Amino acid sequence: MSTAMVTDRVHENLWWEEGLEWTEDMKVYYVSARKFEAVGKTQEAQELYASLIRKIARVESKSKDWRVHHFNLLAHQAHILPANESMQFYSQAMEDCILADELKSSSRWPGWGLSSCFAVVTSLALKLDAQDPGGQRLPSSQASSAFKLARRLSRRSELVWSLTWPKLTGRVSTPATSVRRAGKRVTLVSVASGRYNEFVLPLIKSAKEFFVSACCSLRIVIFTDQLDEHVERCQRETSACIGVVFVRREELGWPLSAMMRYRNFLDSWSLLEDADFLFSIDVDCEFVAPVGEEVLEDLVGTCHVDNAFYSGEEKLSAVTRMEGERRWEEGSMWSQAELIQARKRSKGQEHKNLRPSAAVYERRQASTAHIPPTRGQRYFYSGFFGGSRASFLKMIQYIVRAIEDDLARGVIARVHDESHVNKFFELFPPSCLLTAAYMYPEAAVLLDELLCAPLSFCPRDHMHPWIWRPWLPDAWPDPRTWTPDMWNSRPMMVPRILNLAKPKNSLITGGRGGDSVYRYRLWSSDMHIGPIGDVKRILRALGMEVTDKSLSSHCHVSRTCATDLKVLTPEALEEVIHLDGTRARRSRGEEVRERFFKAYRSDEEMAKVDMIICSHPLSMCELYLPLGKPMLLYSTTRFDLGKLTSREELERWIKTVRAIASKKTNLLLANNLYDAAYINYFTGITPDVIPSLCRTSHKLLLPPSRLQILLDVCDSQRCPPFRQQGVASLLRSLRAAGASAGYRGELVDLRELYPRYHPSDLVRHPAIVWLPYQVSVMSFFERRAMGIPVLVPSLRLLAAWHMQHGLVFERRADWQTAQRRRGSLLPPHPDASEAIKDWDPNDERNASAVLTWLSRADFYSMPHVLQFESLEHLFVLLETTNFSAVSASILRHHASLELDVHHKWKKAMRLTLGSRLPGSSSSRSSRSSRSSYREALAEEYPELTGLY
Ligand SMILES: CC(=O)N[C@H]1[C@@H](OP(=O)(O)OP(=O)(O)OC[C@H]2O[C@@H](n3ccc(=O)[nH]c3=O)[C@H](O)[C@@H]2O)O[C@H](CO)[C@H](O)[C@@H]1O
Ligand SMILES: [Mn+2]
């Protein structure tokens, strides 16, 4: 190593070198290492760092104080030592940390040296703990003393950081709460200070659901100024915090709070370094769809949705004090809340905030983030980036140095840290470009204009691990030449990460009041958790939120039980929705509707609701009619469920559905073809079909680990008595056919194996043989989403079995009470489609009608469902099918379905809500003064006057 090479810059302006009593050779090692780093020679740099660390670790004569001062460096670099040596170093560092506790005020940037020291201790603890990866035993004695120390430090020191890990709290974790999957280790880091702490929990929850959950183990590290609050909450709600680490950081004020976060990451590098991949994310974000293996690449950048959001006139300012000031100036940069306002104002004409303009690169040479006018092709978000451990480290080291160089000269780059991120990507282009789907402005999801700009910057969308599709077909011409039709039919992005809408001023300064979030709110009081759970997730990705007050008996599973719903007790509900087909005291129905209306006509929470969703049963919406809110009827089972006690009742409900569907502000949809046709038969209306996605179960994309094929058939508990005999005889023939075919595999009853199953149980098996009792069920969509191959009887076989054994008994909403009635209560509607008019959907004795209607079942309309013509054929299929190929096809289909489903929802929502602002549905002031359900109904739906 030549000394000449380094002497010129030994004393370069790096604040954290000052005051260190380094020998000359240490300085040479250090500065040379940094030089190598700067030119991308990571290997050489690491060797030098390793030598330096060994030197520092050997210094015995110096005070402990001296050593503690070097933890920043040591903590960042110790991982490059061979495993044994680094472990040794960590042990040594741990002892020193006890001293560090007493030296807390000595650093120029209080807290940072010390916090990395503590980070070292916990790193050691985690590493030792990793020797027991299942996390089921208590920590080893060394790990436990490390944990103890960390805990003690976090209590005593005012510069605490803490680790919410079950073992830290002395709890023995159970396998269920500490599943660390095999595969890559991914760490997501974020910072939160001030009111941004509100975003922490939603970010954590959504990341756990959607971020790399299918492939990898995830650790989340949050740097916060409200550590105690988070830790306290975690002690109450342990499960939310498993795998989450909180680290104390100072509140530095805007914009330093954002700019200095990379300094935090670097200072606690020893806590992050054992990840294979790391990602930095803005805390005001939410994962709304799976983000998986496609982002696990060396260096990952996210394209900005549209440089147009910047007015291009941001005022530049310089800081003179390191503490910084709050420099946010209203109107100087885009705010998402503004988008909605802009949209309201613009009405056809272009608004300046929505106009594409040049990227906001830092063009001043005074800043290290400077990008020459001729350079810069893409503009990146700083809100989401990452990559392999080495690349991420290189990137944050680069940015920290650049920002601190700037700060030392009183310069702040144009868009703060984002300018530096852009500079880095200009020098080192990412190996993976993500479209703006990975950082989608929440308030813009329903807007069209914003989707155009990324085209010129982001040529492709990764979409899914299993489907990589070009962002736009090559054949499409330049977007500038598109016709309106092309705009409407073009492929669009499915938002994966939402950049949450927030009026920035009020969040940062705690100033201006008002709603902190601009979001469409939908309301549901459904009796089934499946459909609404699915819709909720999809709409969330469209920037909408569903208030879910579930009346289902399974609501504890989704934790959505209605607790404060007025009037709708189970008894009251029975008066208006007759699920079991009986109708005890008719007059009470009117009384319940009146009470419901009075309770909600001026309810504060209801006033903010933009739309009511009714799904299972659809007839729930009857209660909400006079509130005059937009309504979404999403039929996932027969639309007449609960309305089948008499002809009159059904007639009235049909008229109601027609009245609802005729209003522009309402939507009538079905999640399957059968229900769409069924609605058409009785009402003459043809609802659009948007299938369910059940996207949540993407986390369950595991290859099967068991050999048994599952048999899904209604068991003795689920089958109604009048079907049990038939099913039992069917099962006997099935067993016999298996035996005579010499089937060597195992076909086991699903519910015998798993009396109460979780989706993760099912993915362990190669396939499911399903003898359906219903034509459309949510579990079918769930299984599609998990890529589980399903085998069903062919249409002809199923129809035959249905005629013989009544197999698909649940297709009739009144199957429990009307089994002896032949056919429907009412004839088809005069407007019903000719194709189905002649076939009564509820006629169980007409084989042709049964065949016609069963053909619309989900398992016959979705591709890649295996069908067997006979029991013999079933066993041939079981022996010969390549299930993993089928599974891949299902997943591929489901991925493209996702795009389709998104576009359909988006279009539907834009049609109904697109012309109004969130929270503006109750426009008529007279509404709250209306006295009764009947009166209000007559006003909202004149055609229903007198019917209720
Ligand atoms: C999506 C995206 O690319 N966002 C970038 C953008 O604006 P944003 O408007 O998204 O910035 P922002 O206000 O969300 O701040 C960025 C981040 O800093 C943290 N924070 C900020 C303020 C505060 O009081 N407390 C706090 O903890 C928090 O993690 C937040 O997410 O420009 C910022 C710099 O101006 C950052 O580069 C952001 O990464
Ligand atoms: Mn942000």
mmCIF file of C-alpha atoms in Angstrom, residues 79-290:
data_model
loop_
_atom_site.group_PDB
_atom_site.id
_atom_site.type_symbol
_atom_site.label_atom_id
_atom_site.label_comp_id
_atom_site.label_asym_id
_atom_site.label_seq_id
_atom_site.Cartn_x
_atom_site.Cartn_y
_atom_site.Cartn_z
ATOM 1 C CA HIS A 79 -18.956 -9.139 9.594
ATOM 2 C CA ILE A 80 -16.209 -9.288 7.005
ATOM 3 C CA LEU A 81 -13.998 -11.220 9.385
ATOM 4 C CA PRO A 82 -14.169 -14.980 9.245
ATOM 5 C CA ALA A 83 -17.047 -16.319 11.353
ATOM 6 C CA ASN A 84 -14.998 -17.444 14.373
ATOM 7 C CA GLU A 85 -13.050 -14.280 14.544
ATOM 8 C CA SER A 86 -16.075 -12.038 14.280
ATOM 9 C CA MET A 87 -17.771 -13.982 17.025
ATOM 10 C CA GLN A 88 -14.722 -13.452 19.193
ATOM 11 C CA PHE A 89 -14.807 -9.792 18.386
ATOM 12 C CA TYR A 90 -18.446 -9.522 19.259
ATOM 13 C CA SER A 91 -17.791 -11.177 22.615
ATOM 14 C CA GLN A 92 -15.050 -8.712 23.328
ATOM 15 C CA ALA A 93 -17.242 -5.844 22.230
ATOM 16 C CA MET A 94 -19.913 -7.020 24.551
ATOM 17 C CA GLU A 95 -17.681 -6.573 27.563
ATOM 18 C CA ASP A 96 -16.786 -3.112 26.383
ATOM 19 C CA CYS A 97 -20.386 -2.225 26.059
ATOM 20 C CA ILE A 98 -20.797 -2.316 29.790
ATOM 21 C CA LEU A 99 -18.305 0.497 29.848
ATOM 22 C CA ALA A 100 -19.900 2.232 26.950
ATOM 23 C CA ASP A 101 -22.937 2.628 29.090
ATOM 24 C CA GLU A 102 -20.948 4.925 31.314
ATOM 25 C CA LEU A 103 -19.497 6.953 28.461
ATOM 26 C CA LYS A 104 -22.697 7.977 26.917
ATOM 27 C CA SER A 105 -22.093 11.677 26.557
ATOM 28 C CA SER A 106 -18.751 11.595 24.847
ATOM 29 C CA SER A 107 -19.809 11.370 21.248
ATOM 30 C CA ARG A 108 -20.278 14.350 19.047
ATOM 31 C CA TRP A 109 -23.380 12.786 17.619
ATOM 32 C CA PRO A 110 -24.796 11.567 20.862
ATOM 33 C CA GLY A 111 -26.082 8.097 20.811
ATOM 34 C CA TRP A 112 -24.644 6.810 17.632
ATOM 35 C CA GLY A 113 -21.419 5.333 18.913
ATOM 36 C CA LEU A 114 -23.238 3.905 21.833
ATOM 37 C CA SER A 115 -26.169 2.585 19.909
ATOM 38 C CA SER A 116 -23.901 0.647 17.613
ATOM 39 C CA CYS A 117 -22.161 -0.712 20.636
ATOM 40 C CA PHE A 118 -25.456 -2.039 21.886
ATOM 41 C CA ALA A 119 -26.209 -3.272 18.441
ATOM 42 C CA VAL A 120 -23.092 -5.372 18.684
ATOM 43 C CA VAL A 121 -24.310 -7.009 21.848
ATOM 44 C CA THR A 122 -27.620 -7.926 20.426
ATOM 45 C CA SER A 123 -26.036 -9.093 17.231
ATOM 46 C CA LEU A 124 -23.994 -11.471 19.274
ATOM 47 C CA ALA A 125 -27.073 -12.624 21.073
ATOM 48 C CA LEU A 126 -28.891 -13.176 17.817
ATOM 49 C CA LYS A 127 -25.987 -15.031 16.296
ATOM 50 C CA LEU A 128 -25.740 -17.350 19.257
ATOM 51 C CA ASP A 129 -29.457 -17.685 19.199
ATOM 52 C CA ALA A 130 -29.306 -18.630 15.536
ATOM 53 C CA GLN A 131 -27.672 -21.872 16.598
ATOM 54 C CA ASP A 132 -31.167 -22.727 17.750
ATOM 55 C CA PRO A 133 -32.988 -21.551 14.669
ATOM 56 C CA GLY A 134 -36.382 -22.954 15.557
ATOM 57 C CA GLY A 135 -36.295 -20.710 18.568
ATOM 58 C CA GLN A 136 -37.935 -23.329 20.700
ATOM 59 C CA ARG A 137 -35.318 -23.776 23.374
ATOM 60 C CA LEU A 138 -34.142 -21.189 25.795
ATOM 61 C CA PRO A 139 -31.051 -19.315 24.707
ATOM 62 C CA SER A 140 -27.637 -20.749 25.471
ATOM 63 C CA SER A 141 -25.918 -19.282 28.468
ATOM 64 C CA GLN A 142 -23.763 -16.945 26.420
ATOM 65 C CA ALA A 143 -26.694 -15.774 24.349
ATOM 66 C CA SER A 144 -28.774 -15.355 27.418
ATOM 67 C CA SER A 145 -26.171 -13.182 29.105
ATOM 68 C CA ALA A 146 -26.041 -11.111 25.940
ATOM 69 C CA PHE A 147 -29.799 -10.792 25.972
ATOM 70 C CA LYS A 148 -29.697 -9.895 29.637
ATOM 71 C CA LEU A 149 -27.142 -7.229 29.006
ATOM 72 C CA ALA A 150 -29.136 -5.783 26.154
ATOM 73 C CA ARG A 151 -32.178 -5.693 28.332
ATOM 74 C CA ARG A 152 -30.320 -4.077 31.188
ATOM 75 C CA LEU A 153 -28.804 -1.468 28.921
ATOM 76 C CA SER A 154 -32.113 -0.707 27.382
ATOM 77 C CA ARG A 155 -33.547 -0.036 30.814
ATOM 78 C CA ARG A 156 -30.733 1.983 32.298
ATOM 79 C CA SER A 157 -29.340 4.049 29.535
ATOM 80 C CA GLU A 158 -31.159 7.017 28.183
ATOM 81 C CA LEU A 159 -29.747 6.157 24.799
ATOM 82 C CA VAL A 160 -31.439 2.872 24.767
ATOM 83 C CA TRP A 161 -32.364 0.662 21.991
ATOM 84 C CA SER A 162 -34.259 -2.450 22.532
ATOM 85 C CA LEU A 163 -34.999 -5.685 20.893
ATOM 86 C CA THR A 164 -38.448 -7.130 20.902
ATOM 87 C CA TRP A 165 -37.603 -10.727 20.573
ATOM 88 C CA PRO A 166 -39.429 -13.326 22.575
ATOM 89 C CA LYS A 167 -36.227 -14.451 24.191
ATOM 90 C CA LEU A 168 -35.410 -10.996 25.358
ATOM 91 C CA THR A 169 -38.582 -10.916 27.322
ATOM 92 C CA GLY A 170 -37.724 -14.303 28.738
ATOM 93 C CA ARG A 171 -40.595 -16.022 26.982
ATOM 94 C CA VAL A 172 -40.145 -19.342 25.327
ATOM 95 C CA SER A 173 -41.509 -18.953 21.874
ATOM 96 C CA THR A 174 -43.670 -21.608 20.372
ATOM 97 C CA PRO A 175 -43.079 -22.999 16.897
ATOM 98 C CA ALA A 176 -46.219 -21.273 15.698
ATOM 99 C CA THR A 177 -44.984 -17.845 16.611
ATOM 100 C CA SER A 178 -41.433 -18.166 15.424
ATOM 101 C CA VAL A 179 -41.543 -19.829 12.092
ATOM 102 C CA ARG A 180 -38.351 -18.897 10.405
ATOM 103 C CA ARG A 181 -38.564 -20.375 6.992
ATOM 104 C CA ALA A 182 -35.671 -21.809 5.204
ATOM 105 C CA GLY A 183 -34.457 -19.585 2.423
ATOM 106 C CA LYS A 184 -33.015 -16.136 2.225
ATOM 107 C CA ARG A 185 -32.930 -13.760 5.118
ATOM 108 C CA VAL A 186 -34.320 -10.373 4.258
ATOM 109 C CA THR A 187 -34.211 -7.285 6.428
ATOM 110 C CA LEU A 188 -36.462 -4.288 5.946
ATOM 111 C CA VAL A 189 -35.316 -1.056 7.589
ATOM 112 C CA SER A 190 -37.222 2.120 8.197
ATOM 113 C CA VAL A 191 -37.198 5.161 10.432
ATOM 114 C CA ALA A 192 -40.028 6.902 12.221
ATOM 115 C CA SER A 193 -40.041 10.046 14.242
ATOM 116 C CA GLY A 194 -42.745 12.340 15.502
ATOM 117 C CA ARG A 195 -46.173 11.619 14.089
ATOM 118 C CA TYR A 196 -44.663 9.266 11.547
ATOM 119 C CA ASN A 197 -44.700 6.745 14.363
ATOM 120 C CA GLU A 198 -48.358 6.269 13.522
ATOM 121 C CA PHE A 199 -47.294 4.503 10.368
ATOM 122 C CA VAL A 200 -45.081 1.921 12.049
ATOM 123 C CA LEU A 201 -47.665 -0.692 12.930
ATOM 124 C CA PRO A 202 -49.502 -0.704 9.587
ATOM 125 C CA LEU A 203 -46.157 -0.977 7.813
ATOM 126 C CA ILE A 204 -45.085 -3.910 9.975
ATOM 127 C CA LYS A 205 -48.382 -5.721 9.560
ATOM 128 C CA SER A 206 -48.524 -5.272 5.831
ATOM 129 C CA ALA A 207 -44.872 -6.216 5.342
ATOM 130 C CA LYS A 208 -45.364 -9.406 7.302
ATOM 131 C CA GLU A 209 -48.303 -10.280 5.143
ATOM 132 C CA PHE A 210 -46.913 -9.441 1.750
ATOM 133 C CA PHE A 211 -43.184 -8.874 1.760
ATOM 134 C CA VAL A 212 -41.123 -11.908 0.703
ATOM 135 C CA SER A 213 -43.402 -14.010 2.852
ATOM 136 C CA ALA A 214 -43.525 -16.812 0.338
ATOM 137 C CA CYS A 215 -39.801 -17.353 0.094
ATOM 138 C CA CYS A 216 -37.856 -15.903 2.945
ATOM 139 C CA SER A 217 -37.541 -14.998 6.550
ATOM 140 C CA LEU A 218 -38.094 -11.355 7.257
ATOM 141 C CA ARG A 219 -36.687 -9.157 9.976
ATOM 142 C CA ILE A 220 -37.915 -5.607 10.315
ATOM 143 C CA VAL A 221 -35.744 -2.990 11.962
ATOM 144 C CA ILE A 222 -37.370 0.309 12.918
ATOM 145 C CA PHE A 223 -35.384 3.279 14.141
ATOM 146 C CA THR A 224 -37.653 5.440 16.237
ATOM 147 C CA ASP A 225 -37.745 8.317 18.693
ATOM 148 C CA GLN A 226 -40.621 6.639 20.507
ATOM 149 C CA LEU A 227 -38.973 3.423 21.443
ATOM 150 C CA ASP A 228 -40.654 3.014 24.794
ATOM 151 C CA GLU A 229 -44.120 3.369 23.322
ATOM 152 C CA HIS A 230 -43.421 0.728 20.701
ATOM 153 C CA VAL A 231 -41.835 -1.661 23.153
ATOM 154 C CA GLU A 232 -44.716 -1.222 25.523
ATOM 155 C CA ARG A 233 -47.194 -1.933 22.791
ATOM 156 C CA CYS A 234 -45.226 -4.991 21.747
ATOM 157 C CA GLN A 235 -45.389 -6.345 25.253
ATOM 158 C CA ARG A 236 -49.152 -6.214 25.034
ATOM 159 C CA GLU A 237 -49.379 -7.467 21.485
ATOM 160 C CA THR A 238 -46.437 -9.793 21.194
ATOM 161 C CA SER A 239 -47.335 -11.404 17.918
ATOM 162 C CA ALA A 240 -47.231 -8.103 16.041
ATOM 163 C CA CYS A 241 -43.609 -7.639 17.045
ATOM 164 C CA ILE A 242 -42.051 -11.031 16.518
ATOM 165 C CA GLY A 243 -39.131 -10.544 14.205
ATOM 166 C CA VAL A 244 -39.209 -6.783 14.687
ATOM 167 C CA VAL A 245 -36.335 -4.865 16.189
ATOM 168 C CA PHE A 246 -36.723 -1.329 17.460
ATOM 169 C CA VAL A 247 -33.726 0.953 17.781
ATOM 170 C CA ARG A 248 -33.779 4.320 19.489
ATOM 171 C CA ARG A 249 -32.886 7.295 17.339
ATOM 172 C CA GLU A 250 -32.995 11.024 17.908
ATOM 173 C CA GLU A 251 -35.594 13.259 16.325
ATOM 174 C CA LEU A 252 -33.544 15.506 14.096
ATOM 175 C CA GLY A 253 -36.260 17.585 12.503
ATOM 176 C CA TRP A 254 -37.171 17.762 8.860
ATOM 177 C CA PRO A 255 -35.439 17.108 6.506
ATOM 178 C CA LEU A 256 -32.620 15.635 8.574
ATOM 179 C CA SER A 257 -34.959 12.980 9.912
ATOM 180 C CA ALA A 258 -35.156 11.523 6.435
ATOM 181 C CA MET A 259 -31.629 12.339 5.338
ATOM 182 C CA MET A 260 -29.789 10.932 8.321
ATOM 183 C CA ARG A 261 -31.559 7.584 8.370
ATOM 184 C CA TYR A 262 -28.766 5.941 6.371
ATOM 185 C CA ARG A 263 -26.386 7.045 9.101
ATOM 186 C CA ASN A 264 -28.555 5.098 11.541
ATOM 187 C CA PHE A 265 -28.423 2.034 9.349
ATOM 188 C CA LEU A 266 -24.675 2.245 9.144
ATOM 189 C CA ASP A 267 -24.247 2.743 12.864
ATOM 190 C CA SER A 268 -26.259 -0.349 13.584
ATOM 191 C CA TRP A 269 -24.835 -2.345 10.750
ATOM 192 C CA SER A 270 -23.947 -5.241 12.993
ATOM 193 C CA LEU A 271 -27.640 -5.653 13.568
ATOM 194 C CA LEU A 272 -28.395 -5.731 9.872
ATOM 195 C CA GLU A 273 -25.431 -7.507 8.437
ATOM 196 C CA ASP A 274 -26.580 -11.074 8.776
ATOM 197 C CA ALA A 275 -29.265 -10.537 6.157
ATOM 198 C CA ASP A 276 -28.800 -11.737 2.601
ATOM 199 C CA PHE A 277 -30.859 -8.834 1.275
ATOM 200 C CA LEU A 278 -31.746 -5.467 2.762
ATOM 201 C CA PHE A 279 -34.351 -2.908 1.791
ATOM 202 C CA SER A 280 -34.965 0.597 3.011
ATOM 203 C CA ILE A 281 -38.532 1.849 2.986
ATOM 204 C CA ASP A 282 -40.322 5.057 3.908
ATOM 205 C CA VAL A 283 -42.379 4.368 6.984
ATOM 206 C CA ASP A 284 -45.461 5.990 5.462
ATOM 207 C CA CYS A 285 -45.940 3.060 3.126
ATOM 208 C CA GLU A 286 -48.056 -0.021 3.100
ATOM 209 C CA PHE A 287 -47.598 -3.300 1.257
ATOM 210 C CA VAL A 288 -50.880 -4.044 -0.495
ATOM 211 C CA ALA A 289 -49.926 -6.972 -2.713
ATOM 212 C CA PRO A 290 -47.231 -9.609 -2.720
#
